XYZ file of C-alpha atoms in Angstrom:
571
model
C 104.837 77.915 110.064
C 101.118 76.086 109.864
C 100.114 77.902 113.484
C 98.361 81.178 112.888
C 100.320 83.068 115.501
C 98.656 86.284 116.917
C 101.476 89.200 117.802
C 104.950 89.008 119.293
C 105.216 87.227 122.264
C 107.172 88.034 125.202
C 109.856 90.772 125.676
C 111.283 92.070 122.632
C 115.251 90.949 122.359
C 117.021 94.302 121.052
C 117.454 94.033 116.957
C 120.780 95.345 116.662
C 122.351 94.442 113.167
C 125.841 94.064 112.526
C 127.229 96.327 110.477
C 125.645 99.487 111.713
C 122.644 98.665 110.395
C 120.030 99.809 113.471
C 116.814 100.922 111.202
C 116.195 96.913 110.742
C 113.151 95.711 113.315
C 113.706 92.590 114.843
C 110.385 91.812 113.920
C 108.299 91.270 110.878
C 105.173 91.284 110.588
C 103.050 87.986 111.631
C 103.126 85.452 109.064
C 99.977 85.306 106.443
C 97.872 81.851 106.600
C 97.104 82.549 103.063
C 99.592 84.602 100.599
C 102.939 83.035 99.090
C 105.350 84.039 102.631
C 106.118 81.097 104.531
C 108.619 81.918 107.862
C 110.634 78.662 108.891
C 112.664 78.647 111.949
C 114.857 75.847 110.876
C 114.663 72.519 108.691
C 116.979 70.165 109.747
C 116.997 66.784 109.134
C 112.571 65.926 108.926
C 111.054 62.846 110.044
C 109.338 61.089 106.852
C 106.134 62.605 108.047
C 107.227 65.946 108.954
C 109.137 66.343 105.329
C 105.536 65.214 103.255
C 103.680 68.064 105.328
C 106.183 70.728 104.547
C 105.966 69.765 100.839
C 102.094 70.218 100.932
C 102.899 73.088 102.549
C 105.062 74.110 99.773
C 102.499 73.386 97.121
C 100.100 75.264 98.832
C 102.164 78.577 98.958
C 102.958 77.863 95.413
C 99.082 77.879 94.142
C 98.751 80.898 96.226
C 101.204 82.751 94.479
C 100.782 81.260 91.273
C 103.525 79.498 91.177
C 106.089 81.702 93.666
C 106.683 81.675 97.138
C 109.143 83.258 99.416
C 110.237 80.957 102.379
C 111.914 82.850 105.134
C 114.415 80.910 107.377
C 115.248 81.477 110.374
C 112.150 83.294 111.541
C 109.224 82.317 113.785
C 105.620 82.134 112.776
C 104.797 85.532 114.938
C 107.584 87.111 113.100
C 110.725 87.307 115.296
C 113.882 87.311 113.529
C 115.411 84.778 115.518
C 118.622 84.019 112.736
C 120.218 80.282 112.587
C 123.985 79.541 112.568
C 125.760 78.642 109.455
C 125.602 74.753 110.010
C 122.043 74.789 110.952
C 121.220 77.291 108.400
C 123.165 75.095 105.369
C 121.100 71.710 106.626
C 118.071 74.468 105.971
C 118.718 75.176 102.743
C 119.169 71.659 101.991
C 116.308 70.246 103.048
C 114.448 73.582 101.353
C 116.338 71.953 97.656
C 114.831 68.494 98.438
C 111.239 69.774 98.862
C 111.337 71.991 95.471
C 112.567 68.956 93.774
C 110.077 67.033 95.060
C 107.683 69.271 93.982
C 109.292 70.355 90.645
C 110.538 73.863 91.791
C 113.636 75.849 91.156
C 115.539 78.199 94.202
C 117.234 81.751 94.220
C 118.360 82.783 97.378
C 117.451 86.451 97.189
C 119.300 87.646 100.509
C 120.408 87.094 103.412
C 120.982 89.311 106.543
C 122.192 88.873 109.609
C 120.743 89.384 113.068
C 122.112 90.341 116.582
C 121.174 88.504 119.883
C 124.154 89.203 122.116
C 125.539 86.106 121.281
C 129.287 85.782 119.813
C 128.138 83.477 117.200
C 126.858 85.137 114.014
C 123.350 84.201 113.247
C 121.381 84.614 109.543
C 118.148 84.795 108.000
C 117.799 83.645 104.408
C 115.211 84.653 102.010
C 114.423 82.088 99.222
C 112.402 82.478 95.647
C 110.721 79.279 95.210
C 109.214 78.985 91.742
C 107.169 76.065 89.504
C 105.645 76.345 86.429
C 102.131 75.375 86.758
C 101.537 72.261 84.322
C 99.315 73.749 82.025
C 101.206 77.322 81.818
C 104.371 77.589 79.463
C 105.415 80.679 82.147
C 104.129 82.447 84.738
C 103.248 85.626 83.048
C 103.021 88.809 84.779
C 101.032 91.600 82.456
C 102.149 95.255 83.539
C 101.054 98.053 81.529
C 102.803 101.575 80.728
C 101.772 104.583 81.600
C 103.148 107.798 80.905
C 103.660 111.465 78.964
C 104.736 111.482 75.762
C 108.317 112.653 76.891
C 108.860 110.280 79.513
C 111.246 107.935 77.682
C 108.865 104.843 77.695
C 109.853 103.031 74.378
C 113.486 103.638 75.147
C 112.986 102.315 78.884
C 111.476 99.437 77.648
C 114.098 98.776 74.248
C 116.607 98.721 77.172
C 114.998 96.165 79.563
C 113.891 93.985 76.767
C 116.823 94.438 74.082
C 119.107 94.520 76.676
C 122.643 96.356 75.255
C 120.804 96.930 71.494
C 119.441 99.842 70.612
C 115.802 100.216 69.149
C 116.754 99.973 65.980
C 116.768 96.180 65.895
C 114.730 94.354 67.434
C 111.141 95.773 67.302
C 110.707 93.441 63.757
C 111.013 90.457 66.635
C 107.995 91.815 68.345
C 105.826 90.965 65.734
C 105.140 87.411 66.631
C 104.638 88.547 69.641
C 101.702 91.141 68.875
C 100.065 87.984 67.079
C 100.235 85.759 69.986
C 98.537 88.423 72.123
C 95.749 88.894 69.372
C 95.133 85.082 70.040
C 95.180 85.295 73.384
C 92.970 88.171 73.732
C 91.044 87.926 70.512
C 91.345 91.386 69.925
C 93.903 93.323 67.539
C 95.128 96.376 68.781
C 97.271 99.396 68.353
C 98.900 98.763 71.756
C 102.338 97.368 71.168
C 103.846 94.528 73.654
C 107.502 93.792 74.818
C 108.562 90.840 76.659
C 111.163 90.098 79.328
C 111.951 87.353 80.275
C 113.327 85.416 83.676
C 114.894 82.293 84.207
C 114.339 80.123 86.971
C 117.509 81.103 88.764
C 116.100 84.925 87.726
C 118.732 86.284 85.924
C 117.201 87.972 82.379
C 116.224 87.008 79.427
C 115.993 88.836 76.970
C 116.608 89.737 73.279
C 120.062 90.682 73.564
C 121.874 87.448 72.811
C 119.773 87.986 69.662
C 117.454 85.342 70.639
C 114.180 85.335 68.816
C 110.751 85.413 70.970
C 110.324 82.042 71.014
C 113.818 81.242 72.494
C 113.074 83.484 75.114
C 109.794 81.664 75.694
C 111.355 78.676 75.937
C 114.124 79.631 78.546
C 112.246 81.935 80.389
C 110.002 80.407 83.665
C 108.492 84.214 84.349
C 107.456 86.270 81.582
C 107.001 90.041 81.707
C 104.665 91.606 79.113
C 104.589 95.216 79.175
C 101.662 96.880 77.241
C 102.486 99.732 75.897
C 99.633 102.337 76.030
C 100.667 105.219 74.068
C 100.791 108.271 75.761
C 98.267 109.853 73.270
C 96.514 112.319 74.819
C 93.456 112.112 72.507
C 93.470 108.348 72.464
C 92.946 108.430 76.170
C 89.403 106.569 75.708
C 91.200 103.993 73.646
C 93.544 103.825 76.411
C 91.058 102.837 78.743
C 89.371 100.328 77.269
C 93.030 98.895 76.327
C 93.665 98.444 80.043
C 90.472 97.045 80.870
C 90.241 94.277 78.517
C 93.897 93.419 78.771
C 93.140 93.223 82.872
C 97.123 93.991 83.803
C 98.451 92.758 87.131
C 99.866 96.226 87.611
C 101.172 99.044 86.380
C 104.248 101.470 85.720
C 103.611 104.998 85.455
C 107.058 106.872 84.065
C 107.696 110.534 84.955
C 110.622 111.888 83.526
C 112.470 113.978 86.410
C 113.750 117.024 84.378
C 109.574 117.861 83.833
C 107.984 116.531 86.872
C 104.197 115.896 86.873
C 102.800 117.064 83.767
C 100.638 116.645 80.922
C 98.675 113.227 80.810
C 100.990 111.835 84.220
C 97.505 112.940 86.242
C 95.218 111.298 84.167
C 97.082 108.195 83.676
C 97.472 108.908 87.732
C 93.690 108.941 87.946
C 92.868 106.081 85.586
C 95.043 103.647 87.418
C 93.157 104.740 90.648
C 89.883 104.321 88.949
C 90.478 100.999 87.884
C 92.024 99.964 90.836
C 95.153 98.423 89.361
C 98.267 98.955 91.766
C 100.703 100.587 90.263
C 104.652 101.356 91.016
C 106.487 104.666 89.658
C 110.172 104.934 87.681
C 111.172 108.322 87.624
C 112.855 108.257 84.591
C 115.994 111.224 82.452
C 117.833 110.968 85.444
C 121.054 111.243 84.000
C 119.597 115.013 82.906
C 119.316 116.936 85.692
C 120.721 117.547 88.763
C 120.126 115.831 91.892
C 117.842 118.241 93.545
C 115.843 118.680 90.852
C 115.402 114.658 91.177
C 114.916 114.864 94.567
C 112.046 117.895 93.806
C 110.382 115.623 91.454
C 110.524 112.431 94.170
C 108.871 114.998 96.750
C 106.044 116.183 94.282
C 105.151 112.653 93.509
C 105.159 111.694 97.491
C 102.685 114.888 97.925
C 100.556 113.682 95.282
C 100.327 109.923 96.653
C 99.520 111.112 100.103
C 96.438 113.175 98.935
C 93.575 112.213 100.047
C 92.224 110.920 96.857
C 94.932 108.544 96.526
C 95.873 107.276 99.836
C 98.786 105.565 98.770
C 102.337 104.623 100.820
C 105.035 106.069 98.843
C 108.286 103.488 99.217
C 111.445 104.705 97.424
C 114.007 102.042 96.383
C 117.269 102.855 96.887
C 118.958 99.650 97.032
C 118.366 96.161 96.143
C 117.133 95.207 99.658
C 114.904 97.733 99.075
C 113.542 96.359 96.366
C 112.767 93.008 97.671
C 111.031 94.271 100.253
C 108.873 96.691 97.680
C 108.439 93.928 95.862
C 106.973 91.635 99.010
C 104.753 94.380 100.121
C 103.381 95.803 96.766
C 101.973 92.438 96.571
C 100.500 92.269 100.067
C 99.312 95.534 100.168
C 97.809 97.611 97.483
C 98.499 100.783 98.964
C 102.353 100.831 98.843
C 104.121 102.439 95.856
C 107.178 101.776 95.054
C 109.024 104.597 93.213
C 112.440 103.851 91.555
C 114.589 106.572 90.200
C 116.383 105.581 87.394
C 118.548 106.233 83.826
C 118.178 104.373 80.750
C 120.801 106.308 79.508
C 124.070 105.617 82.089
C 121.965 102.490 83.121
C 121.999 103.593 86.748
C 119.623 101.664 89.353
C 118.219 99.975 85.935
C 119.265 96.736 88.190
C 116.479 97.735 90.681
C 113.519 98.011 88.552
C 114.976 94.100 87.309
C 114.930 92.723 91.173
C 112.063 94.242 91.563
C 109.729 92.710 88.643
C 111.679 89.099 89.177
C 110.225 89.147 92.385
C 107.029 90.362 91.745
C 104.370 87.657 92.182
C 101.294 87.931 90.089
C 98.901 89.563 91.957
C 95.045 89.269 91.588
C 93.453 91.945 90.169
C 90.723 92.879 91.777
C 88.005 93.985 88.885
C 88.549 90.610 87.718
C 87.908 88.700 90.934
C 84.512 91.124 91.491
C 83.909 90.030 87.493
C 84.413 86.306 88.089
C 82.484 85.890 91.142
C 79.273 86.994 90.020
C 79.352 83.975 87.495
C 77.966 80.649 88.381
C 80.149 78.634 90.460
C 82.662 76.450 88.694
C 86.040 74.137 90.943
C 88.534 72.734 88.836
C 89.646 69.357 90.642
C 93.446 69.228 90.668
C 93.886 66.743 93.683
C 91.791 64.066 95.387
C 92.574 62.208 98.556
C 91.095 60.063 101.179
C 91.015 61.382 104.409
C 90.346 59.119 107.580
C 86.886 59.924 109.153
C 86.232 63.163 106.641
C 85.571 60.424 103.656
C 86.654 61.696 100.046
C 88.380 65.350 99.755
C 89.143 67.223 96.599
C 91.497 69.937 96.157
C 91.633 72.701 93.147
C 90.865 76.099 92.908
C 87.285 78.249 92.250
C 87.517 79.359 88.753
C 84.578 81.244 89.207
C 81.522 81.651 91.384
C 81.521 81.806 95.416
C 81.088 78.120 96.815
C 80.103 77.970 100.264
C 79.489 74.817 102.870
C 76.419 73.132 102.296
C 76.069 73.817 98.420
C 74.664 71.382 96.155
C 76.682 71.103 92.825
C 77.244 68.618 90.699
C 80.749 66.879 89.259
C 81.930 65.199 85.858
C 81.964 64.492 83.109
C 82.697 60.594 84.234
C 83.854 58.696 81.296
C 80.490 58.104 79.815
C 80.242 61.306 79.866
C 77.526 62.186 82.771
C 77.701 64.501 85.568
C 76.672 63.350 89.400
C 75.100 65.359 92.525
C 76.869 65.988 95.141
C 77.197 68.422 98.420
C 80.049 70.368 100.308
C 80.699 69.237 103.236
C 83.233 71.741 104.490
C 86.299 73.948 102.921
C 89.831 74.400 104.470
C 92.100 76.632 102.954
C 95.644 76.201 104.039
C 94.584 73.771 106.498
C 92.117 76.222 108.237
C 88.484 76.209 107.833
C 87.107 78.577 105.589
C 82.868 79.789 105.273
C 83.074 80.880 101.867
C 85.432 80.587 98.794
C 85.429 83.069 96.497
C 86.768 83.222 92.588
C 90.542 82.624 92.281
C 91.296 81.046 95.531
C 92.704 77.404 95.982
C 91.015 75.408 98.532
C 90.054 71.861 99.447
C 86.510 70.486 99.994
C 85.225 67.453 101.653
C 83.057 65.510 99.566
C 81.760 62.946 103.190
C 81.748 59.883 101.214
C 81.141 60.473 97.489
C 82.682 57.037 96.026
C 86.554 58.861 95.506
C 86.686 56.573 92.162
C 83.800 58.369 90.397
C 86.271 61.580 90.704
C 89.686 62.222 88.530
C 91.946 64.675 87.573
C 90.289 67.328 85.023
C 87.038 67.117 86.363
C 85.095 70.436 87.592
C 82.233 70.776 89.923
C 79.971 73.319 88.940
C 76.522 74.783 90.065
C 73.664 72.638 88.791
C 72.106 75.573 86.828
C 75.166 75.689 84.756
C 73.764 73.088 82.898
C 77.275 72.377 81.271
C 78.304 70.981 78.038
C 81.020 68.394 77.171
C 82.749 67.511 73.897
C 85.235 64.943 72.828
C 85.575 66.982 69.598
C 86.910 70.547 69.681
C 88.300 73.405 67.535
C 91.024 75.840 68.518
C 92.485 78.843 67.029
C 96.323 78.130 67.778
C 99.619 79.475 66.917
C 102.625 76.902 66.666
C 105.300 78.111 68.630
C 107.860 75.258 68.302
C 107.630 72.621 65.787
C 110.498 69.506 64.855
C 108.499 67.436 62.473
C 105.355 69.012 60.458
C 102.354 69.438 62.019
C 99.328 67.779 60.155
C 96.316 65.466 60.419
C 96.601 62.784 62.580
C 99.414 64.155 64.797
C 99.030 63.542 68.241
C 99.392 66.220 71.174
C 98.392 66.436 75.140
C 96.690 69.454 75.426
C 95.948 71.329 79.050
C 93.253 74.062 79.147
C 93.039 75.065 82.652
C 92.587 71.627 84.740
C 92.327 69.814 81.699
C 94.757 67.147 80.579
C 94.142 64.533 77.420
C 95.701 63.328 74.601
C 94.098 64.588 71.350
C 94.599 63.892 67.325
C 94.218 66.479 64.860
C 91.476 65.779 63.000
C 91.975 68.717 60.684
C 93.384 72.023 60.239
C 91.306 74.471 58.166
C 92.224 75.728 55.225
C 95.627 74.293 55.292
C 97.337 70.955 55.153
C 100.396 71.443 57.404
C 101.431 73.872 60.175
C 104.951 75.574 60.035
C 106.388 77.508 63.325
C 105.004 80.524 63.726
C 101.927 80.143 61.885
C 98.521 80.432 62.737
C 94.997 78.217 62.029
C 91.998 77.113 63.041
C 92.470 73.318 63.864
C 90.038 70.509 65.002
C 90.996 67.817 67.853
C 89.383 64.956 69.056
C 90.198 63.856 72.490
C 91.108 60.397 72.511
C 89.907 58.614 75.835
C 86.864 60.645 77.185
C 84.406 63.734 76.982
C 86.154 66.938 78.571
C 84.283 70.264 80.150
C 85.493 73.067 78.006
C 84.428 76.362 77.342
C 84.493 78.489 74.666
C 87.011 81.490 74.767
C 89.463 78.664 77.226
C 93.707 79.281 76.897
C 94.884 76.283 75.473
C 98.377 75.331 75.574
C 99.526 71.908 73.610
C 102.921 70.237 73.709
C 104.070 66.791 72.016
C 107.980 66.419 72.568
C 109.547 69.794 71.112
C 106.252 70.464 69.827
C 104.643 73.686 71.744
C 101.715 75.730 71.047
C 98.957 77.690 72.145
C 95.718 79.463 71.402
C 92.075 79.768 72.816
C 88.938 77.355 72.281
C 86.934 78.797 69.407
C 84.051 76.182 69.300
C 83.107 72.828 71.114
C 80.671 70.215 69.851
C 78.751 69.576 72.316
C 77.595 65.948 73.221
C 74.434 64.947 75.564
C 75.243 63.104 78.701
C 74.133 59.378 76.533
C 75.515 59.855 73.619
C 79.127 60.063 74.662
C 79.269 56.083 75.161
C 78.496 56.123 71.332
C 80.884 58.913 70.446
C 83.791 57.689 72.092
C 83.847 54.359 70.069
C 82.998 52.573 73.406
């Protein structure tokens, strides 16, 4: 829906469900302008018009999610299950495929359920997973660390999710690569290990049990889990810490193993994820050991726990895959709720759950980061740029850092010779609404009143005049080749994204080496080949040329004053 709507409206139509199931509300709650929900009564057969909103509308709850959105159809804006009949309902869906192709997204139907308005016909609401890949991601990738006691089964939880049927006897040679890649990434080695999981569009798993090697799962995955393993080491607790602060998780899982309950570090890992306000979701794990009331104990002393008033958190138990999507929806809306899953990695029982669950999961913002980011100068990546009748030139993108507010002066480039021009906000909408201020990690568009829209392009950012920013047509990059056909040397061309950024480059040179093989890693100088870029030091970098895929971070950037860039170029 693009209205706002404020509560229910009217008389409440009784929300018996078929098939005895009464607990279901007829209602849900009011639909979010921003977040990745969309409700859609129905979609059948759009005018021209009509069918170009909803896909903007569709990109827009993509970039809020990061790439995922859940449609519900056959619901109203305010939330009222209304249902749709079959044929209605199948038009829908169809129209629902036509704008993810459009916009280059895949679609799961996660469930459907149906509703009961005294009326002999049966009527159905459908949830759909929409998901893209952003352009200059390889995945969406959704970091959730591990907490847990030492005896909580963590390594062989996570062997079976990410070996699937092998034990952890093979496989954990595989990792390696992976433990490099997240060096790169991160810049820092470490003693915490990482396993991956992987998704496919449709969300089934992938995963290392076909024996694929990292890479393949890479390739075929479009979400990518990466649990961090932090030890349970008591006296590396510090360690621990700063491990989960500088790898800034999305979330994380805290295991308790039923047969001992709360006990030894649990509390402390308890407290740290409190402290640094990650949200966090609990697997009860072992329990194929015990008996059901002593599971059932353990479930009760962890919903005591959460309820104290230090926590203040909305224990959800997931019994069943509906369950789970919901858990999943809500964790994300709500930091408060906390899923808890009980679970075997043993007989395999409800292991399904926990899988539902994280497929679902969109990647959430973590808060210390946001706080982080927006004390930094202001900084808009321009994605988009339009002309809009009497508002003049708009862009759309999203605040990489900084809080940008109406009325600010900032100043946009680099044009192609390499200079950067003032200019002002005239006003921000986000989602179509109008917004005061825009803070770090939030999409928006801004009108620009009429800044001459072919000064502006793809890849440029706006940032605050103080910045003072630097651009560079040459750069380096430490990079790891992930995917190679032909040999990677001097003079090979790539297009390389980092962030907004898209350009062809040449390798100019690659240190201490003449050729690249898969797999291995260097230090490697590009050139861009048509204009000066904005890049920053420490930036992900992803490059791809045909088969060829790799990535790595920005390690230094030789930095070019506005006039000389004419020169540099070769212009």
């Amino acid at each position: 829906g693009s209205s706002g709507c404020g509560g229910p409206k009217g008389k409440k139509k009784n929300g018996r469900n078929r098939g005895g199931k009464a607990n279901n509300p007829p209602y849900l709650p009011p639909e979010a302008e921003d977040g990745n929900i969309e409700y859609k009564l129905k979609l059948v057969n759009p005018s021209q018009y009509r069918f170009e909103h909803l896909v903007t509308q569709m990109k827009w709850r993509l970039q809020e999610g990061r790439g995922e959105a859940v449609y519900q159809i056959g619901v109203e804006d305010n939330g009222l299950l209304v249902g749709l009949a079959e044929e209605e309902m199948r038009a829908s869906l169809k129209t629902l495929h036509r704008m993810a192709e459009k916009v280059g997204a895949d679609i799961t139907i996660l469930r459907e359920r149906e509703v009961d308005y005294d009326s002999d016909m049966p009527r159905k609401i459908t949830e759909v997973l929409v998901r893209k890949v952003p352009d200059n991601q390889q995945f969406l990738d959704l970091r959730v660390a591990v907490l847990g006691n030492v005896d909580s089964g963590k390594s062989t939880l996570l062997g079976v999710l990410t070996q699937g049927e092998l034990d952890n006897g093979r496989g954990r040679a595989r990792l390696n690569l992976f433990r490099h890649l997240h060096e790169i990434q991160s810049g820092r080695t470490s003693s915490i290990s990482f396993e991956i999981l992987g998704f496919n569009s449709k969300g089934e798993v992938v995963n290392y049990s076909d024996s694929r090697t990292a890479e393949e799962i890479c390739e075929s995955s479009s979400k990518m889990i990466t649990f961090i393993d932090l030890a349970g080491h008591h006296k590396y607790l510090h360690t621990t810490i700063f491990g989960l602060t500088s790898y800034c998780p999305d979330c994380a899982l805290l295991l308790v193993s039923a047969n001992t309950g709360i006990a030894g570090t649990t509390r402390e890992h308890l407290g740290l994820a409190l402290a640094l306000k990650v949200p966090f979701f609990i697997v009860v794990s072992k329990v194929d050991l015990c008996a059901k009331t002593t599971v059932e104990r353990t479930v009760r002393q962890l919903e005591r726990v959460l309820k104290q008033p230090g926590c203040h958190k909305v224990p959800m138990l997931v019994t069943s895959e509906d369950d789970a999507v919901t858990a999943a929806q809500q964790f994300a809306q709500s930091p408060n709720i906390t899923p808890i899953f009980t679970l075997s990695s043993v007989s395999g029982e409800s292991l399904d759950l926990l899988k539902v669950f994280l497929n679902i999961l969109p990647p959430l913002t973590n808060s210390k980061e946001q706080e982080e980011l927006m004390q930094q100068l202001t900084e808009f990546q321009v994605d988009e740029i339009y002309t809009v009748p009497e508002v003049g030139t708009v862009v759309g993108g999203t605040l990489s850092s900084g809080i940008c507010r109406e009325g600010d002066q900032l100043v946009v480039g680099p044009t192609d010779d390499g200079r950067f021009l003032e200019l002002r906000v005239c006003s921000i909408q986000r989602n179509r609404s109008a917004c005061r201020v825009l803070r770090a990690g939030q999409a928006a568009t801004l009108a620009l009143g009429d800044f001459d829209r072919a000064l502006l392009r793809k890849g440029m950012v706006m940032v605050s005049p103080e910045m003072n920013p630097t651009i560079c047509s040459v750069f380096e990059a430490e990079i790891v080749l992930l995917f190679h056909a032909t040999t990677f040397r001097r003079g090979f061309q790539v297009t390389v994204h980092v962030g907004n950024v898209r350009q062809t480059a040449v390798v100019e040179k690659i240190h201490a080496k003449d050729k690249l093989r898969t797999g291995e890693k260097a230090v490697v100088r590009f050139r861009f080949l048509k204009h000066p870029e904005y890049l920053k030091v420490g930036a992900k970098l992803l490059f791809r040329e045909g088969v060829t895929k790799g990535i790595g971070h920005v390690t230094d950037v030789q930095a070019i004053a506005a006039g000389e860039a004419q020169a540099n170029m070769g212009f």
